[in-house]
Structures are given as C-alpha cells and as structure tokens.
GROMACS .gro file of C-alpha atoms in nm:
model
  285
    1UNK     CA    1  -2.129  -2.271  -3.712
    2UNK     CA    2  -2.160  -2.074  -4.037
    3UNK     CA    3  -1.923  -2.202  -4.307
    4UNK     CA    4  -1.827  -1.849  -4.403
    5UNK     CA    5  -1.696  -1.777  -4.055
    6UNK     CA    6  -1.487  -2.095  -4.058
    7UNK     CA    7  -1.349  -2.009  -4.402
    8UNK     CA    8  -1.234  -1.668  -4.282
    9UNK     CA    9  -1.081  -1.819  -3.967
   10UNK     CA   10  -0.896  -2.077  -4.175
   11UNK     CA   11  -0.771  -1.807  -4.412
   12UNK     CA   12  -0.644  -1.598  -4.118
   13UNK     CA   13  -0.451  -1.894  -3.978
   14UNK     CA   14  -0.305  -1.978  -4.319
   15UNK     CA   15  -0.191  -1.617  -4.355
   16UNK     CA   16  -0.025  -1.632  -4.014
   17UNK     CA   17   0.153  -1.954  -4.118
   18UNK     CA   18   0.261  -1.798  -4.447
   19UNK     CA   19   0.410  -1.499  -4.266
   20UNK     CA   20   0.573  -1.739  -4.015
   21UNK     CA   21   0.407  -1.568  -3.723
   22UNK     CA   22   0.315  -1.901  -3.564
   23UNK     CA   23   0.664  -2.039  -3.631
   24UNK     CA   24   0.821  -1.748  -3.445
   25UNK     CA   25   0.577  -1.799  -3.158
   26UNK     CA   26   0.661  -2.170  -3.145
   27UNK     CA   27   1.035  -2.102  -3.130
   28UNK     CA   28   0.993  -1.838  -2.859
   29UNK     CA   29   0.771  -2.076  -2.660
   30UNK     CA   30   1.027  -2.353  -2.671
   31UNK     CA   31   1.296  -2.110  -2.555
   32UNK     CA   32   1.065  -1.985  -2.280
   33UNK     CA   33   0.993  -2.338  -2.166
   34UNK     CA   34   1.359  -2.429  -2.157
   35UNK     CA   35   1.449  -2.122  -1.955
   36UNK     CA   36   1.159  -2.182  -1.721
   37UNK     CA   37   1.262  -2.542  -1.655
   38UNK     CA   38   1.622  -2.432  -1.597
   39UNK     CA   39   1.520  -2.157  -1.358
   40UNK     CA   40   1.275  -2.384  -1.178
   41UNK     CA   41   1.542  -2.649  -1.126
   42UNK     CA   42   1.791  -2.392  -0.993
   43UNK     CA   43   1.527  -2.235  -0.765
   44UNK     CA   44   1.420  -2.555  -0.597
   45UNK     CA   45   1.780  -2.676  -0.562
   46UNK     CA   46   1.860  -2.359  -0.372
   47UNK     CA   47   1.571  -2.437  -0.134
   48UNK     CA   48   1.714  -2.774  -0.034
   49UNK     CA   49   1.873  -2.638   0.281
   50UNK     CA   50   1.598  -2.399   0.378
   51UNK     CA   51   1.375  -2.501   0.668
   52UNK     CA   52   1.033  -2.377   0.769
   53UNK     CA   53   1.007  -2.466   1.135
   54UNK     CA   54   1.122  -2.139   1.293
   55UNK     CA   55   0.932  -1.883   1.089
   56UNK     CA   56   0.633  -2.086   0.969
   57UNK     CA   57   0.734  -2.008   0.611
   58UNK     CA   58   0.693  -2.286   0.358
   59UNK     CA   59   0.974  -2.225   0.107
   60UNK     CA   60   0.843  -2.481  -0.146
   61UNK     CA   61   0.499  -2.324  -0.158
   62UNK     CA   62   0.649  -1.976  -0.175
   63UNK     CA   63   0.884  -2.067  -0.460
   64UNK     CA   64   0.627  -2.273  -0.652
   65UNK     CA   65   0.345  -2.018  -0.637
   66UNK     CA   66   0.579  -1.732  -0.723
   67UNK     CA   67   0.739  -1.893  -1.026
   68UNK     CA   68   0.404  -2.025  -1.158
   69UNK     CA   69   0.260  -1.678  -1.111
   70UNK     CA   70   0.545  -1.536  -1.319
   71UNK     CA   71   0.478  -1.801  -1.584
   72UNK     CA   72   0.112  -1.698  -1.586
   73UNK     CA   73   0.213  -1.338  -1.653
   74UNK     CA   74   0.458  -1.440  -1.925
   75UNK     CA   75   0.213  -1.678  -2.091
   76UNK     CA   76  -0.069  -1.425  -2.090
   77UNK     CA   77   0.161  -1.153  -2.224
   78UNK     CA   78   0.279  -1.375  -2.512
   79UNK     CA   79  -0.080  -1.484  -2.581
   80UNK     CA   80  -0.191  -1.122  -2.596
   81UNK     CA   81   0.094  -1.039  -2.835
   82UNK     CA   82  -0.017  -1.330  -3.052
   83UNK     CA   83  -0.382  -1.219  -3.045
   84UNK     CA   84  -0.278  -0.864  -3.133
   85UNK     CA   85  -0.069  -0.973  -3.431
   86UNK     CA   86  -0.353  -1.190  -3.561
   87UNK     CA   87  -0.609  -0.907  -3.546
   88UNK     CA   88  -0.417  -0.577  -3.560
   89UNK     CA   89  -0.467  -0.537  -3.936
   90UNK     CA   90  -0.785  -0.740  -3.967
   91UNK     CA   91  -1.005  -0.463  -4.109
   92UNK     CA   92  -0.824  -0.142  -4.203
   93UNK     CA   93  -0.499  -0.324  -4.285
   94UNK     CA   94  -0.666  -0.573  -4.518
   95UNK     CA   95  -0.876  -0.295  -4.670
   96UNK     CA   96  -0.568  -0.087  -4.750
   97UNK     CA   97  -0.407  -0.389  -4.916
   98UNK     CA   98  -0.719  -0.451  -5.127
   99UNK     CA   99  -0.781  -0.792  -4.968
  100UNK     CA  100  -1.102  -0.711  -4.789
  101UNK     CA  101  -1.336  -0.580  -5.057
  102UNK     CA  102  -1.373  -0.906  -5.261
  103UNK     CA  103  -1.452  -1.105  -4.945
  104UNK     CA  104  -1.712  -0.885  -4.779
  105UNK     CA  105  -1.901  -0.806  -5.100
  106UNK     CA  106  -1.926  -1.159  -5.238
  107UNK     CA  107  -1.956  -1.430  -5.112
  108UNK     CA  108  -1.909  -1.326  -4.746
  109UNK     CA  109  -2.068  -1.046  -4.547
  110UNK     CA  110  -1.895  -0.812  -4.308
  111UNK     CA  111  -2.033  -0.986  -4.000
  112UNK     CA  112  -1.902  -1.326  -4.111
  113UNK     CA  113  -1.561  -1.180  -4.191
  114UNK     CA  114  -1.536  -1.011  -3.851
  115UNK     CA  115  -1.644  -1.317  -3.655
  116UNK     CA  116  -1.409  -1.540  -3.855
  117UNK     CA  117  -1.110  -1.322  -3.773
  118UNK     CA  118  -1.212  -1.312  -3.409
  119UNK     CA  119  -1.259  -1.690  -3.395
  120UNK     CA  120  -0.910  -1.754  -3.534
  121UNK     CA  121  -0.733  -1.509  -3.301
  122UNK     CA  122  -0.933  -1.595  -2.991
  123UNK     CA  123  -0.892  -1.971  -3.035
  124UNK     CA  124  -0.520  -1.964  -3.111
  125UNK     CA  125  -0.432  -1.716  -2.833
  126UNK     CA  126  -0.646  -1.894  -2.572
  127UNK     CA  127  -0.499  -2.235  -2.657
  128UNK     CA  128  -0.150  -2.087  -2.649
  129UNK     CA  129  -0.203  -1.937  -2.302
  130UNK     CA  130  -0.337  -2.270  -2.175
  131UNK     CA  131  -0.040  -2.463  -2.317
  132UNK     CA  132   0.212  -2.229  -2.152
  133UNK     CA  133   0.022  -2.229  -1.822
  134UNK     CA  134  -0.025  -2.604  -1.791
  135UNK     CA  135   0.329  -2.661  -1.918
  136UNK     CA  136   0.459  -2.442  -1.634
  137UNK     CA  137   0.248  -2.631  -1.381
  138UNK     CA  138   0.376  -2.968  -1.502
  139UNK     CA  139   0.737  -2.853  -1.497
  140UNK     CA  140   0.702  -2.702  -1.150
  141UNK     CA  141   0.527  -3.011  -1.016
  142UNK     CA  142   0.780  -3.248  -1.168
  143UNK     CA  143   1.084  -3.052  -1.045
  144UNK     CA  144   0.964  -2.897  -0.719
  145UNK     CA  145   0.668  -3.116  -0.623
  146UNK     CA  146   0.436  -2.816  -0.583
  147UNK     CA  147   0.091  -2.818  -0.742
  148UNK     CA  148  -0.171  -2.541  -0.729
  149UNK     CA  149  -0.505  -2.624  -0.568
  150UNK     CA  150  -0.725  -2.469  -0.841
  151UNK     CA  151  -0.538  -2.498  -1.173
  152UNK     CA  152  -0.847  -2.504  -1.396
  153UNK     CA  153  -1.011  -2.194  -1.249
  154UNK     CA  154  -0.693  -1.995  -1.310
  155UNK     CA  155  -0.663  -2.141  -1.660
  156UNK     CA  156  -1.017  -2.036  -1.751
  157UNK     CA  157  -0.950  -1.677  -1.644
  158UNK     CA  158  -0.619  -1.653  -1.826
  159UNK     CA  159  -0.771  -1.782  -2.149
  160UNK     CA  160  -1.059  -1.538  -2.106
  161UNK     CA  161  -0.814  -1.252  -2.075
  162UNK     CA  162  -0.652  -1.341  -2.407
  163UNK     CA  163  -0.993  -1.366  -2.576
  164UNK     CA  164  -1.094  -1.020  -2.450
  165UNK     CA  165  -0.777  -0.864  -2.590
  166UNK     CA  166  -0.839  -1.036  -2.926
  167UNK     CA  167  -1.183  -0.873  -2.937
  168UNK     CA  168  -1.045  -0.531  -2.840
  169UNK     CA  169  -0.774  -0.555  -3.102
  170UNK     CA  170  -1.034  -0.647  -3.363
  171UNK     CA  171  -1.237  -0.340  -3.267
  172UNK     CA  172  -0.924  -0.124  -3.292
  173UNK     CA  173  -0.848  -0.261  -3.639
  174UNK     CA  174  -1.169  -0.098  -3.770
  175UNK     CA  175  -1.027   0.246  -3.697
  176UNK     CA  176  -0.647   0.208  -3.696
  177UNK     CA  177  -0.374   0.064  -3.913
  178UNK     CA  178  -0.194  -0.249  -3.803
  179UNK     CA  179   0.107  -0.074  -3.647
  180UNK     CA  180  -0.095   0.186  -3.458
  181UNK     CA  181  -0.344  -0.073  -3.338
  182UNK     CA  182  -0.071  -0.306  -3.222
  183UNK     CA  183   0.096  -0.029  -3.023
  184UNK     CA  184  -0.239   0.070  -2.873
  185UNK     CA  185  -0.313  -0.286  -2.758
  186UNK     CA  186   0.027  -0.333  -2.597
  187UNK     CA  187  -0.002   0.004  -2.424
  188UNK     CA  188  -0.351  -0.091  -2.300
  189UNK     CA  189  -0.208  -0.413  -2.160
  190UNK     CA  190   0.067  -0.214  -1.988
  191UNK     CA  191  -0.194   0.023  -1.846
  192UNK     CA  192  -0.382  -0.273  -1.700
  193UNK     CA  193  -0.062  -0.408  -1.547
  194UNK     CA  194   0.014  -0.064  -1.395
  195UNK     CA  195  -0.336  -0.051  -1.250
  196UNK     CA  196  -0.281  -0.389  -1.089
  197UNK     CA  197   0.043  -0.273  -0.932
  198UNK     CA  198  -0.127   0.038  -0.799
  199UNK     CA  199  -0.396  -0.182  -0.650
  200UNK     CA  200  -0.136  -0.398  -0.475
  201UNK     CA  201   0.031  -0.086  -0.335
  202UNK     CA  202  -0.304   0.052  -0.231
  203UNK     CA  203  -0.388  -0.268  -0.045
  204UNK     CA  204  -0.051  -0.267   0.133
  205UNK     CA  205  -0.050   0.098   0.250
  206UNK     CA  206  -0.362   0.102   0.255
  207UNK     CA  207  -0.472   0.381   0.019
  208UNK     CA  208  -0.842   0.406  -0.078
  209UNK     CA  209  -0.755   0.629  -0.372
  210UNK     CA  210  -0.516   0.375  -0.528
  211UNK     CA  211  -0.763   0.098  -0.455
  212UNK     CA  212  -1.039   0.291  -0.632
  213UNK     CA  213  -0.819   0.359  -0.935
  214UNK     CA  214  -0.727  -0.007  -0.959
  215UNK     CA  215  -1.089  -0.123  -0.917
  216UNK     CA  216  -1.208   0.118  -1.188
  217UNK     CA  217  -0.938  -0.001  -1.428
  218UNK     CA  218  -1.034  -0.363  -1.356
  219UNK     CA  219  -1.387  -0.299  -1.483
  220UNK     CA  220  -1.274  -0.090  -1.781
  221UNK     CA  221  -1.002  -0.344  -1.871
  222UNK     CA  222  -1.141  -0.673  -1.736
  223UNK     CA  223  -0.858  -0.883  -1.877
  224UNK     CA  224  -0.644  -0.734  -1.602
  225UNK     CA  225  -0.903  -0.831  -1.341
  226UNK     CA  226  -0.913  -1.185  -1.482
  227UNK     CA  227  -0.535  -1.212  -1.449
  228UNK     CA  228  -0.537  -1.094  -1.088
  229UNK     CA  229  -0.829  -1.326  -1.008
  230UNK     CA  230  -0.635  -1.614  -1.162
  231UNK     CA  231  -0.347  -1.530  -0.926
  232UNK     CA  232  -0.593  -1.532  -0.635
  233UNK     CA  233  -0.708  -1.882  -0.718
  234UNK     CA  234  -0.350  -1.993  -0.757
  235UNK     CA  235  -0.252  -1.898  -0.401
  236UNK     CA  236  -0.575  -1.878  -0.202
  237UNK     CA  237  -0.519  -2.214  -0.025
  238UNK     CA  238  -0.159  -2.141   0.075
  239UNK     CA  239  -0.174  -2.104   0.456
  240UNK     CA  240  -0.004  -1.892   0.718
  241UNK     CA  241   0.281  -1.650   0.663
  242UNK     CA  242   0.352  -1.801   0.323
  243UNK     CA  243  -0.004  -1.728   0.208
  244UNK     CA  244   0.019  -1.366   0.323
  245UNK     CA  245   0.337  -1.319   0.119
  246UNK     CA  246   0.231  -1.492  -0.202
  247UNK     CA  247  -0.101  -1.308  -0.211
  248UNK     CA  248   0.099  -0.997  -0.296
  249UNK     CA  249   0.175  -1.188  -0.615
  250UNK     CA  250   0.411  -1.115  -0.899
  251UNK     CA  251   0.342  -0.811  -1.115
  252UNK     CA  252   0.014  -0.691  -0.981
  253UNK     CA  253  -0.087  -0.910  -0.690
  254UNK     CA  254  -0.387  -1.132  -0.647
  255UNK     CA  255  -0.728  -0.974  -0.606
  256UNK     CA  256  -1.081  -1.102  -0.561
  257UNK     CA  257  -1.301  -0.903  -0.800
  258UNK     CA  258  -1.616  -1.073  -0.672
  259UNK     CA  259  -1.881  -1.295  -0.833
  260UNK     CA  260  -1.973  -1.038  -1.100
  261UNK     CA  261  -1.634  -1.057  -1.276
  262UNK     CA  262  -1.710  -1.353  -1.506
  263UNK     CA  263  -2.059  -1.230  -1.608
  264UNK     CA  264  -1.918  -0.881  -1.671
  265UNK     CA  265  -1.634  -1.024  -1.881
  266UNK     CA  266  -1.887  -1.209  -2.097
  267UNK     CA  267  -2.105  -0.898  -2.134
  268UNK     CA  268  -1.794  -0.689  -2.206
  269UNK     CA  269  -1.691  -0.931  -2.480
  270UNK     CA  270  -2.035  -0.914  -2.638
  271UNK     CA  271  -2.035  -0.532  -2.624
  272UNK     CA  272  -1.690  -0.508  -2.783
  273UNK     CA  273  -1.785  -0.743  -3.066
  274UNK     CA  274  -2.114  -0.557  -3.120
  275UNK     CA  275  -1.928  -0.225  -3.133
  276UNK     CA  276  -1.681  -0.372  -3.384
  277UNK     CA  277  -1.967  -0.499  -3.600
  278UNK     CA  278  -2.151  -0.166  -3.582
  279UNK     CA  279  -1.840   0.035  -3.672
  280UNK     CA  280  -1.739  -0.204  -3.951
  281UNK     CA  281  -2.087  -0.192  -4.106
  282UNK     CA  282  -2.055   0.186  -4.136
  283UNK     CA  283  -1.700   0.191  -4.265
  284UNK     CA  284  -1.643   0.291  -4.628
  285UNK     CA  285  -1.413   0.035  -4.786
   0.00000   0.00000   0.00000
C-alpha cells in the first residue's frame, strides 16, 4: 500500500488519540459491556422457571437471539458514530483550519489524503463493531449457553455497514463542515432504521407499499440492508414458533435482501469513494 496513504491514516488516528475520541469510545464500550453482561445475567436468570413444552417456544433461544440482536444494533450504532467523528471534518474541516493545504500540495496528493482518512476510519470502526459483536456473543454464550449458528456471516455484514458509513461521511466532508456532516450522517442512519421498521410492519400487515419503500431504502442506504441481513443470519436456524417471533427482530427485523446485496455494497462503496475523489479534486482549497 502507498506510504502516503498510511501516513495520513496514522496522522488521523494520532489526532483522534490527541482529542481523546478513542478514549471516550473505550470508556463507553466498557460501560456498555458491563451493562450488557448485567442485563444478560438477569434475563437468563428470569428464564430459569420458564418451560417450553406446552407452547413449543424455546425461551433460551428467544432471549439469546433478541439480546444479541440488540447488541448488534448498539455496536453498529456506536461504530457508525465513531466512523462519523473520524471523517466528519476530514476535508472541509481540515481545510478551514489550514491543515489540509500543506499536505495535499506537497508531499501528498488529494487522492492519497482521501484514501488515508478513509482507511483509518473504516478500519477502526469495523474493528470496533466486531469487538462489540463478538464480545456480546461470548458473554451471551457464557451466561445463557446460547450461540448463533452463523456468527461470522453476521459479523462481516455489520463491519461492512460501518465501512459504508465511513465512506459516506468522507464524501459529505467534501461539501459540509464537521458539525453539519455529523448531523447528516446520524440522520441518514436514523432514516435507514426507520425504513427497516417500515419494512417489518409491511411484512407483518402485509403492505406492498411499505415493503417497496423499505426495499428502495435498502438499496439507497445499503448499510441498513446489511444490518437486517446480519439479523437474518443470526436467527435463520431458530426453529418453530421461536423462529417466527425472533425473525421480527429488534429495531427493524431480519430481512433477506438476496444474493446481490454483497456485490451491490462493494459497488456502492467504490462509487461513493469515486464521487468523493471527483468532488475533492474540483474543490478550491
């Protein structure tokens, strides 16, 4: 990999450390993990007297898949916040502070700078999402003895969602200041979540209109589709009545977007980065 890209990525991480962004994230993650373990312990203790013979409901699978699904949402949300903070002011913010001009003129070019900032944000946010996700699985398995059947497929999709948001935030930083871009990214994430909820309602009613709105949003904002597909993999092997319930999922519900989701997410990422490079090349610093 080009040394210039690595230098920019290292500089971005050092800046995040200097501003104590990563320290705040670490503290919040420890708190989140502690609360999750506490809640998981209380949840499975409450299930000790619940049977499953009369209704066919498996309370352990229901509790485990639900709480891990919530952890997936929480981990992805925190990873997206981290990616947004690392990229929100990457172009316009640094340009306004006079930090960008010396770098992109000599010795680095604009393309190297852009890819370096993306590499730092995408790597850190993806690793963070994976740590939270696998930490939740280990805690749930150790306390409740419930393990998902396809943990790595879900992990890949969650990490991909964080990477896509990092790219979108980088594109937004070409046009917007850090505060405006950060607000835009969080609102876009909320819009994706709302679309997922509409899709779950549309599947339950059923409503073709709501299903169409949700499907369209999934292709326009594929990080939302990756999250819902990760939920699908999490619960797809849960049988019977329990499986029917957990497929509704927390905060959006599971959904099979089909075999084109992963290729489209890769193409989408390439298009967003290309658009960011094109816009940055034409921006007057």
